[in-house]
XYZ file of C-alpha atoms in Angstrom:
556
model
C 21.427 31.116 -6.558
C 18.843 33.604 -5.293
C 19.321 36.469 -7.728
C 16.744 38.395 -9.703
C 13.189 37.169 -9.425
C 12.341 38.016 -13.013
C 11.930 35.250 -15.570
C 14.996 34.341 -17.593
C 15.313 35.993 -20.990
C 18.158 33.803 -22.237
C 17.398 31.203 -24.917
C 16.182 27.933 -23.435
C 17.770 24.629 -24.380
C 14.560 22.654 -23.970
C 16.213 19.248 -24.200
C 18.780 20.087 -21.514
C 16.138 21.714 -19.325
C 13.904 18.648 -19.622
C 16.812 16.345 -18.799
C 17.548 18.406 -15.680
C 13.902 18.320 -14.582
C 13.667 14.561 -15.159
C 16.834 14.053 -13.110
C 15.278 16.086 -10.280
C 12.208 13.817 -10.429
C 14.558 10.831 -10.395
C 16.354 12.145 -7.286
C 13.111 12.505 -5.320
C 11.636 9.171 -6.376
C 14.840 7.180 -6.011
C 15.108 8.394 -2.427
C 11.955 6.417 -1.632
C 12.626 3.288 -3.667
C 16.231 2.989 -2.548
C 15.198 3.269 1.098
C 12.697 0.432 0.740
C 15.420 -1.957 -0.390
C 17.297 -1.207 2.846
C 14.429 -2.002 5.232
C 15.614 -5.525 6.173
C 19.155 -4.156 6.647
C 17.843 -1.467 9.001
C 16.257 -4.178 11.159
C 19.586 -5.950 11.490
C 21.942 -2.936 11.718
C 20.068 -0.339 13.784
C 17.423 -2.538 15.401
C 14.441 -0.979 13.620
C 11.008 -2.465 14.342
C 8.199 -2.637 11.779
C 6.768 0.524 13.355
C 10.161 2.208 12.845
C 10.254 1.020 9.234
C 6.817 2.497 8.597
C 7.937 5.849 9.999
C 11.275 5.800 8.154
C 9.330 5.567 4.897
C 6.373 7.731 5.878
C 8.322 10.548 7.567
C 9.570 11.437 4.086
C 6.171 10.937 2.453
C 4.267 12.804 5.166
C 6.514 15.885 5.110
C 6.372 15.844 1.320
C 2.569 15.580 1.196
C 2.009 18.170 3.925
C 4.268 20.859 2.441
C 4.077 20.330 -1.306
C 1.169 22.769 -1.728
C 3.148 25.438 0.097
C 6.215 24.620 -1.992
C 4.281 25.047 -5.222
C 2.737 28.325 -4.098
C 6.025 29.796 -2.885
C 7.855 28.766 -6.062
C 5.161 30.444 -8.158
C 5.614 33.642 -6.223
C 9.364 33.855 -5.671
C 10.805 31.897 -8.587
C 10.566 28.249 -9.573
C 14.206 27.689 -10.478
C 15.513 29.132 -7.215
C 13.165 26.957 -5.168
C 14.222 23.923 -7.158
C 17.838 24.709 -6.336
C 17.064 25.442 -2.679
C 15.279 22.120 -2.378
C 18.218 20.280 -3.881
C 20.623 21.923 -1.408
C 18.432 20.872 1.538
C 18.096 17.402 0.042
C 21.889 17.015 -0.122
C 22.194 18.008 3.560
C 19.385 15.638 4.624
C 20.933 12.746 2.699
C 24.318 13.310 4.329
C 22.791 13.519 7.813
C 20.643 10.437 7.291
C 23.560 8.393 5.983
C 25.375 8.666 9.302
C 22.393 8.240 11.627
C 23.060 6.029 14.621
C 19.483 5.002 15.332
C 15.977 4.798 13.951
C 14.715 8.023 15.575
C 17.564 10.089 14.131
C 17.083 8.568 10.703
C 13.359 9.336 10.842
C 14.132 13.001 11.560
C 16.537 13.271 8.611
C 14.043 11.540 6.348
C 11.434 14.105 7.357
C 13.843 16.894 6.351
C 14.423 15.146 3.023
C 10.631 15.193 2.576
C 10.637 18.952 3.141
C 13.277 19.265 0.425
C 11.225 17.082 -1.919
C 8.244 19.395 -1.369
C 10.351 22.240 -2.737
C 11.772 20.237 -5.644
C 8.923 18.192 -7.065
C 6.195 20.781 -7.798
C 8.693 23.104 -9.444
C 9.714 20.434 -11.963
C 6.206 20.097 -13.344
C 5.380 23.812 -13.247
C 8.637 24.657 -15.077
C 7.897 21.919 -17.622
C 4.423 23.307 -18.305
C 5.851 26.810 -18.791
C 8.687 25.648 -21.066
C 6.581 23.285 -23.212
C 3.508 25.374 -23.993
C 2.271 23.509 -27.084
C 0.309 20.358 -26.393
C 2.140 18.092 -28.821
C 5.527 18.801 -27.224
C 4.011 18.949 -23.743
C 2.603 15.440 -24.116
C 6.040 14.115 -25.093
C 7.736 16.009 -22.256
C 5.198 14.713 -19.729
C 5.804 11.190 -20.990
C 9.532 11.499 -20.333
C 8.848 13.208 -17.002
C 6.645 10.248 -16.014
C 9.201 7.749 -17.307
C 11.725 9.237 -14.874
C 9.592 7.715 -12.116
C 9.906 4.306 -13.745
C 13.656 4.789 -14.074
C 13.936 5.593 -10.377
C 11.988 2.436 -9.507
C 14.518 0.508 -11.622
C 17.752 2.182 -10.557
C 16.882 2.624 -6.876
C 16.579 -1.033 -5.863
C 19.420 -2.225 -8.112
C 21.883 0.497 -7.098
C 20.743 0.244 -3.486
C 21.188 -3.521 -3.458
C 24.686 -3.263 -4.916
C 25.668 -0.603 -2.375
C 24.211 -2.569 0.552
C 26.222 -5.647 -0.374
C 29.421 -3.601 -0.760
C 29.210 -0.834 1.848
C 27.075 0.057 4.869
C 23.361 0.918 4.686
C 24.050 4.682 4.738
C 25.773 4.471 1.352
C 22.350 4.450 -0.315
C 21.701 7.961 1.013
C 25.151 9.084 -0.084
C 24.166 7.931 -3.576
C 20.993 10.028 -3.385
C 22.960 13.061 -2.220
C 25.468 12.778 -5.070
C 22.625 12.516 -7.611
C 21.083 15.657 -6.089
C 24.405 17.517 -6.349
C 24.694 16.681 -10.060
C 21.102 17.812 -10.577
C 21.859 21.079 -8.790
C 24.672 21.875 -11.231
C 22.541 21.036 -14.274
C 19.650 23.105 -12.934
C 21.894 26.127 -12.425
C 23.176 25.796 -15.978
C 20.120 24.852 -18.052
C 16.805 25.430 -16.275
C 15.087 28.802 -16.901
C 13.423 30.734 -14.117
C 9.805 31.820 -14.093
C 7.255 33.011 -11.578
C 3.793 34.464 -11.166
C 4.090 37.906 -9.505
C 0.358 37.823 -8.790
C 0.632 34.776 -6.553
C -1.078 35.657 -3.241
C 0.541 35.397 0.197
C 0.927 31.948 1.713
C -2.049 30.676 3.679
C -0.285 29.832 6.949
C -3.406 28.681 8.791
C -4.345 26.407 5.895
C -0.819 24.979 5.901
C -0.999 24.330 9.660
C -4.437 22.700 9.499
C -3.578 20.433 6.560
C -0.282 19.368 8.146
C -1.931 18.569 11.467
C -4.777 16.663 9.782
C -2.421 14.487 7.741
C -0.030 14.008 10.644
C -2.735 12.886 13.077
C -4.295 10.571 10.475
C -1.024 8.848 9.539
C 0.098 8.636 13.175
C -3.208 7.011 14.171
C -2.964 4.452 11.355
C 0.671 3.507 12.027
C 0.158 3.225 15.796
C -3.101 1.240 15.458
C -1.505 -2.258 15.611
C 0.068 -1.401 18.982
C -2.920 0.422 20.477
C -5.654 -1.589 18.734
C -7.798 -0.525 15.776
C -10.838 -0.017 18.005
C -8.973 1.428 20.983
C -9.953 4.831 22.365
C -6.657 6.438 21.305
C -6.979 5.201 17.704
C -10.633 6.213 17.321
C -9.987 9.621 18.910
C -7.100 10.118 16.500
C -9.335 9.404 13.499
C -12.009 11.783 14.807
C -9.452 14.568 15.359
C -8.107 14.066 11.823
C -11.629 14.331 10.344
C -12.391 17.454 12.375
C -9.124 19.113 11.343
C -9.721 18.240 7.696
C -13.256 19.654 7.878
C -12.009 22.885 9.458
C -9.316 23.085 6.766
C -11.890 22.840 3.962
C -14.144 25.458 5.580
C -11.192 27.785 6.036
C -10.056 27.325 2.439
C -13.540 28.166 1.155
C -13.758 31.340 3.234
C -10.246 32.751 3.115
C -9.316 35.352 0.496
C -6.065 33.627 -0.470
C -6.448 29.850 0.062
C -3.480 27.513 -0.032
C -5.681 25.112 -2.003
C -8.412 26.482 -4.233
C -11.097 23.940 -3.373
C -13.133 25.177 -6.360
C -10.815 22.990 -8.414
C -12.568 19.956 -6.966
C -15.901 21.102 -8.375
C -14.335 20.222 -11.718
C -14.983 16.501 -12.004
C -12.122 16.094 -14.485
C -9.768 17.448 -11.843
C -11.308 15.451 -8.981
C -11.465 12.141 -10.834
C -7.902 12.532 -12.127
C -6.643 13.419 -8.632
C -8.408 10.388 -7.187
C -6.865 8.155 -9.837
C -3.354 9.383 -9.023
C -3.952 9.050 -5.275
C -5.228 5.470 -5.497
C -2.504 4.338 -7.905
C 0.293 5.605 -5.671
C -1.511 4.231 -2.622
C -1.175 0.828 -4.250
C 2.388 1.299 -5.577
C 4.004 2.531 -2.361
C 2.264 -0.106 -0.263
C 3.364 -2.860 -2.648
C 7.014 -1.745 -2.738
C 7.095 -1.532 1.062
C 5.969 -5.156 1.342
C 7.555 -6.822 -1.682
C 11.113 -5.789 -0.786
C 10.651 -7.478 2.595
C 8.989 -10.487 0.953
C 11.921 -11.016 -1.382
C 14.568 -10.659 1.336
C 12.870 -12.071 4.434
C 10.591 -14.743 2.931
C 12.399 -15.757 -0.269
C 15.872 -15.167 1.204
C 17.157 -13.127 -1.769
C 20.100 -10.801 -1.233
C 19.708 -7.018 -1.487
C 21.215 -6.796 -4.991
C 19.245 -9.801 -6.213
C 16.095 -8.210 -4.837
C 16.872 -5.029 -6.755
C 17.258 -6.952 -9.990
C 14.002 -8.803 -9.395
C 12.207 -5.446 -9.064
C 13.044 -4.519 -12.669
C 9.762 -5.786 -14.199
C 7.709 -3.196 -12.334
C 10.207 -0.446 -13.162
C 10.401 -1.266 -16.842
C 6.655 -1.504 -17.274
C 6.158 1.868 -15.523
C 8.658 3.502 -17.868
C 7.149 2.006 -21.035
C 3.538 2.667 -20.034
C 4.391 6.247 -19.028
C 5.558 6.904 -22.590
C 2.594 5.148 -24.206
C -0.142 6.394 -21.864
C -0.236 10.082 -22.889
C -0.324 9.226 -26.607
C -3.124 6.716 -26.083
C -5.028 9.315 -24.053
C -4.945 11.731 -26.992
C -6.111 9.038 -29.411
C -8.801 7.221 -27.403
C -9.378 9.587 -24.489
C -8.115 9.911 -20.921
C -11.157 8.140 -19.451
C -10.414 4.785 -21.101
C -6.656 4.934 -20.559
C -6.789 5.938 -16.893
C -9.594 3.491 -16.095
C -7.674 0.777 -17.951
C -4.585 1.534 -15.888
C -6.571 1.253 -12.667
C -8.107 -2.008 -13.908
C -4.588 -3.322 -14.532
C -3.654 -2.366 -10.958
C -6.742 -4.122 -9.637
C -5.868 -7.275 -11.564
C -2.279 -7.126 -10.311
C -3.307 -6.880 -6.661
C -6.075 -9.412 -7.013
C -3.442 -11.794 -8.364
C -0.968 -10.828 -5.621
C -3.580 -11.691 -2.985
C -3.060 -15.361 -3.949
C 0.676 -15.228 -3.157
C 2.348 -17.904 -1.027
C 5.813 -18.373 0.429
C 6.857 -20.636 -2.469
C 5.140 -18.842 -5.381
C 7.305 -18.885 -8.512
C 9.246 -15.654 -9.070
C 7.894 -15.500 -12.629
C 4.384 -15.358 -11.215
C 5.407 -12.420 -9.028
C 7.100 -10.834 -12.052
C 3.830 -11.082 -13.978
C 2.065 -9.317 -11.131
C 4.708 -6.574 -11.168
C 4.350 -6.052 -14.929
C 0.600 -5.559 -14.532
C 1.203 -3.221 -11.625
C 3.806 -1.131 -13.452
C 1.664 -0.908 -16.579
C -1.234 0.263 -14.452
C 0.859 3.000 -12.815
C 2.206 4.244 -16.153
C -1.185 4.275 -17.869
C -2.829 6.013 -14.920
C -0.300 8.523 -13.659
C 0.854 10.541 -16.663
C -2.532 10.929 -18.472
C -4.177 11.811 -15.144
C -1.393 14.326 -14.500
C -2.044 15.982 -17.849
C -5.759 16.107 -17.008
C -4.948 17.825 -13.709
C -2.521 20.313 -15.254
C -4.923 21.092 -18.105
C -7.412 22.480 -15.609
C -5.143 25.307 -14.406
C -3.505 28.135 -16.337
C 0.311 28.325 -16.754
C 0.507 31.198 -14.247
C -0.946 28.853 -11.616
C 1.142 25.882 -12.737
C 2.822 25.689 -9.338
C -0.549 25.259 -7.631
C -1.675 22.628 -10.127
C 1.650 20.828 -9.937
C 1.604 20.929 -6.157
C -1.903 19.477 -6.020
C -0.816 16.711 -8.400
C 2.238 16.007 -6.254
C 0.180 16.173 -3.073
C -2.180 13.517 -4.432
C 0.800 11.291 -5.227
C 2.393 11.690 -1.833
C -0.891 11.529 0.051
C -1.631 8.274 -1.764
C 1.867 6.955 -1.112
C 1.817 7.980 2.544
C -1.542 6.354 3.152
C -0.522 3.326 1.078
C 2.485 2.612 3.276
C 0.540 3.413 6.439
C -2.646 1.501 5.627
C -1.283 -1.482 3.677
C 1.796 -1.751 5.888
C -0.244 -1.488 9.076
C -2.956 -3.895 7.927
C -0.295 -6.431 6.944
C 1.432 -5.988 10.331
C -1.862 -6.526 12.173
C -2.575 -9.710 10.208
C 1.034 -10.862 10.686
C 0.749 -10.509 14.448
C -2.704 -12.087 14.590
C -1.496 -15.153 12.684
C 1.646 -15.677 14.758
C 1.328 -18.670 17.033
C 4.318 -18.144 19.304
C 2.801 -18.490 22.763
C 4.848 -21.645 23.459
C 8.188 -20.046 22.546
C 10.650 -18.497 25.021
C 9.899 -14.829 25.754
C 12.877 -13.386 23.821
C 11.718 -15.173 20.683
C 8.103 -14.080 21.192
C 9.124 -10.437 21.600
C 11.321 -10.498 18.508
C 8.650 -12.177 16.411
C 6.137 -9.544 17.487
C 8.333 -6.689 16.185
C 8.762 -7.772 12.547
C 9.495 -10.708 10.295
C 13.105 -9.528 10.000
C 13.539 -9.462 13.770
C 11.925 -12.905 14.001
C 14.410 -14.347 11.513
C 17.362 -12.755 13.315
C 16.155 -14.169 16.648
C 15.656 -17.628 15.172
C 19.276 -17.674 13.990
C 20.488 -16.896 17.505
C 18.124 -19.328 19.209
C 20.427 -22.345 18.914
C 23.332 -20.521 20.560
C 21.073 -19.233 23.336
C 18.825 -22.223 24.035
C 20.743 -25.193 22.580
C 18.990 -27.965 20.667
C 15.576 -26.892 21.878
C 16.361 -23.377 20.727
C 17.397 -24.614 17.290
C 14.094 -26.436 16.882
C 12.144 -23.445 18.153
C 14.094 -21.156 15.829
C 13.332 -23.297 12.802
C 9.663 -23.340 13.697
C 9.682 -19.568 14.288
C 11.205 -18.994 10.845
C 8.417 -20.931 9.160
C 5.581 -19.344 11.101
C 6.979 -15.807 10.756
C 7.329 -16.164 6.995
C 3.873 -17.680 6.619
C 2.329 -14.970 8.786
C 4.077 -12.239 6.785
C 2.711 -13.675 3.545
C -0.762 -13.704 5.094
C -0.331 -10.018 5.859
C 1.001 -9.346 2.353
C -1.982 -10.990 0.663
C -4.460 -9.155 2.898
C -2.761 -5.845 2.115
C -2.945 -6.690 -1.595
C -6.678 -7.323 -1.306
C -7.109 -3.894 0.300
C -5.149 -2.274 -2.535
C -7.250 -4.111 -5.140
C -10.448 -2.799 -3.569
C -9.159 0.788 -3.569
C -8.063 0.729 -7.227
C -11.290 -1.003 -8.331
C -13.402 1.742 -6.741
C -11.182 4.398 -8.314
C -11.558 2.780 -11.752
C -15.340 2.930 -11.412
C -15.222 6.600 -10.352
C -12.963 7.358 -13.331
C -15.368 5.752 -15.790
C -18.242 7.781 -14.374
C -16.663 11.210 -13.921
C -13.464 11.655 -15.946
C -14.217 13.155 -19.389
C -12.598 11.509 -22.382
C -11.078 14.793 -23.589
C -10.466 18.318 -22.297
C -13.200 20.896 -22.672
C -12.898 24.608 -23.244
C -12.433 26.913 -20.308
C -12.252 30.657 -19.947
C -10.759 30.981 -16.475
C -8.206 28.194 -16.198
C -10.685 25.510 -15.235
C -14.120 24.384 -16.294
C -16.808 25.623 -13.922
C -19.327 23.268 -15.441
C -17.429 20.289 -14.104
C -16.442 19.173 -17.601
C -19.872 17.837 -18.360
C -20.141 19.589 -21.715
C -19.685 17.178 -24.623
C -17.223 17.889 -27.391
C -18.715 19.368 -30.558
C -20.184 16.713 -32.827
C -17.602 15.499 -35.299
C -14.759 17.500 -33.776
C -11.318 16.050 -34.375
C -9.747 16.205 -30.943
C -6.451 14.698 -32.026
C -5.404 16.641 -35.082
C -2.346 18.098 -33.446
C -0.798 14.844 -32.257
C 2.670 14.259 -33.611
C 2.760 17.608 -35.392
C 3.531 21.197 -34.515
C 0.593 22.650 -32.593
C -0.939 25.902 -33.738
C -4.132 27.638 -32.738
C -5.747 26.258 -35.876
C -4.474 22.740 -35.213
C -5.950 22.587 -31.714
C -9.260 20.897 -31.273
C -12.352 23.034 -30.669
C -12.731 21.683 -27.152
C -9.125 21.768 -26.013
C -7.655 24.211 -23.526
C -4.569 25.872 -25.012
C -1.914 27.439 -22.754
C -1.309 31.103 -23.645
C 1.913 31.586 -25.583
C 4.839 33.443 -24.114
C 4.005 32.883 -20.446
C 6.732 32.050 -17.948
């Protein structure tokens, strides 16, 4: 597995390599979506509270976001294929360990290790893709399929997870993820070429430590805020520490000779606006999935498999829009497509903020279609904008930054939207008159409240049955109140991002001599230039537009 570090010289089967890379993307993404479908089961089977559920999801996302820059840098230096394979091996081990966890704390630890593995896997898929598909016409198609793999994971994860949960125990969903990773490992060994950048500098260990601590303190402070209070000393101190650490990180990255993150990239407004678009879209997506799976199972009383099937509209629309988005971006420009995707997300969450406990499923399905279309139109064109800023030799860095924005957005989405919804849920509970066991259960989560209400009759007799029925109604109503408030927060975030995109993201790439545009992409394209001549045809130097960055041939 860890042989010669030189790039492969064997002929590359591009179709098989792309299929292997897409399957690796599927493995990472399905690990998140399939876990969300199990959240109500984890409440019942291992006694997880809402705080535990937030950490079970965010332990993976946080480790992923914190280490993905290091993973991209190390894969550039020591070989992308070998790091992809190493990550898959670790992912298999983490899935097996998590599947047989006996409690929430143990599961959280295994999910964190799976996040470490994802940080090795995900950036290598995009950097290998960029090095294999060097011509823009084929790169656009490959990126579309790469993005569609995310939509496929959103579809397969909940459906497969629901079927497994209704047939086996909750850990079977992680066994499924581990088996998918094992198949991907074999395909990677057989079909994926290796490449690296020997000039990649040493890893910036201090930068890695500072960024990890900053993200960790921020997410911890957000998730713990409902218990400690949003204005409590511990919460406010946590936010201040996170800001200080982030500031020190930026200063260090500017001054160090070999930064983990080249912050000069963010002086390029194309790069910054595209990164912000990806961050906000995944902020919204991850927060929505965290809540809607609980809404379907705890409020609407759907089974796990039925919930998975009812998630298909968002998955299908992500897949379709991911294929259409890059082509539209070439024709009408990234600015309009990405801003349109964010507008679709804003509309979806604005609509979702009107949700009630008895809203028609078809109304929710309409919201999910808008949401999925927004993700597909935003993510893949913004990813191409990010990757177009860096040269192929630094593809691991560019890929890692793109992945970091996704996972940072997802981590914060679960933490912020999940925590805001939990705070509203608790504030709207009116359970002071109930027996203490019921009050305590209701305070933990809607799932725990429903489980306690079912046991109330056996524990407290007729009075308990009446109290349980009332608790069920108030817990569901309070959860919906939290859901709609979280949706309003997501709508505000995506609306602001859409405005920033319209202001700062250029419609088309501009020429660069050093891998990114030092003028912050403010130069207009030449008058009358045909920026789209190469779409759907073989790309040559002559076919490329005057203002388009072209990857050097023969790299990687």
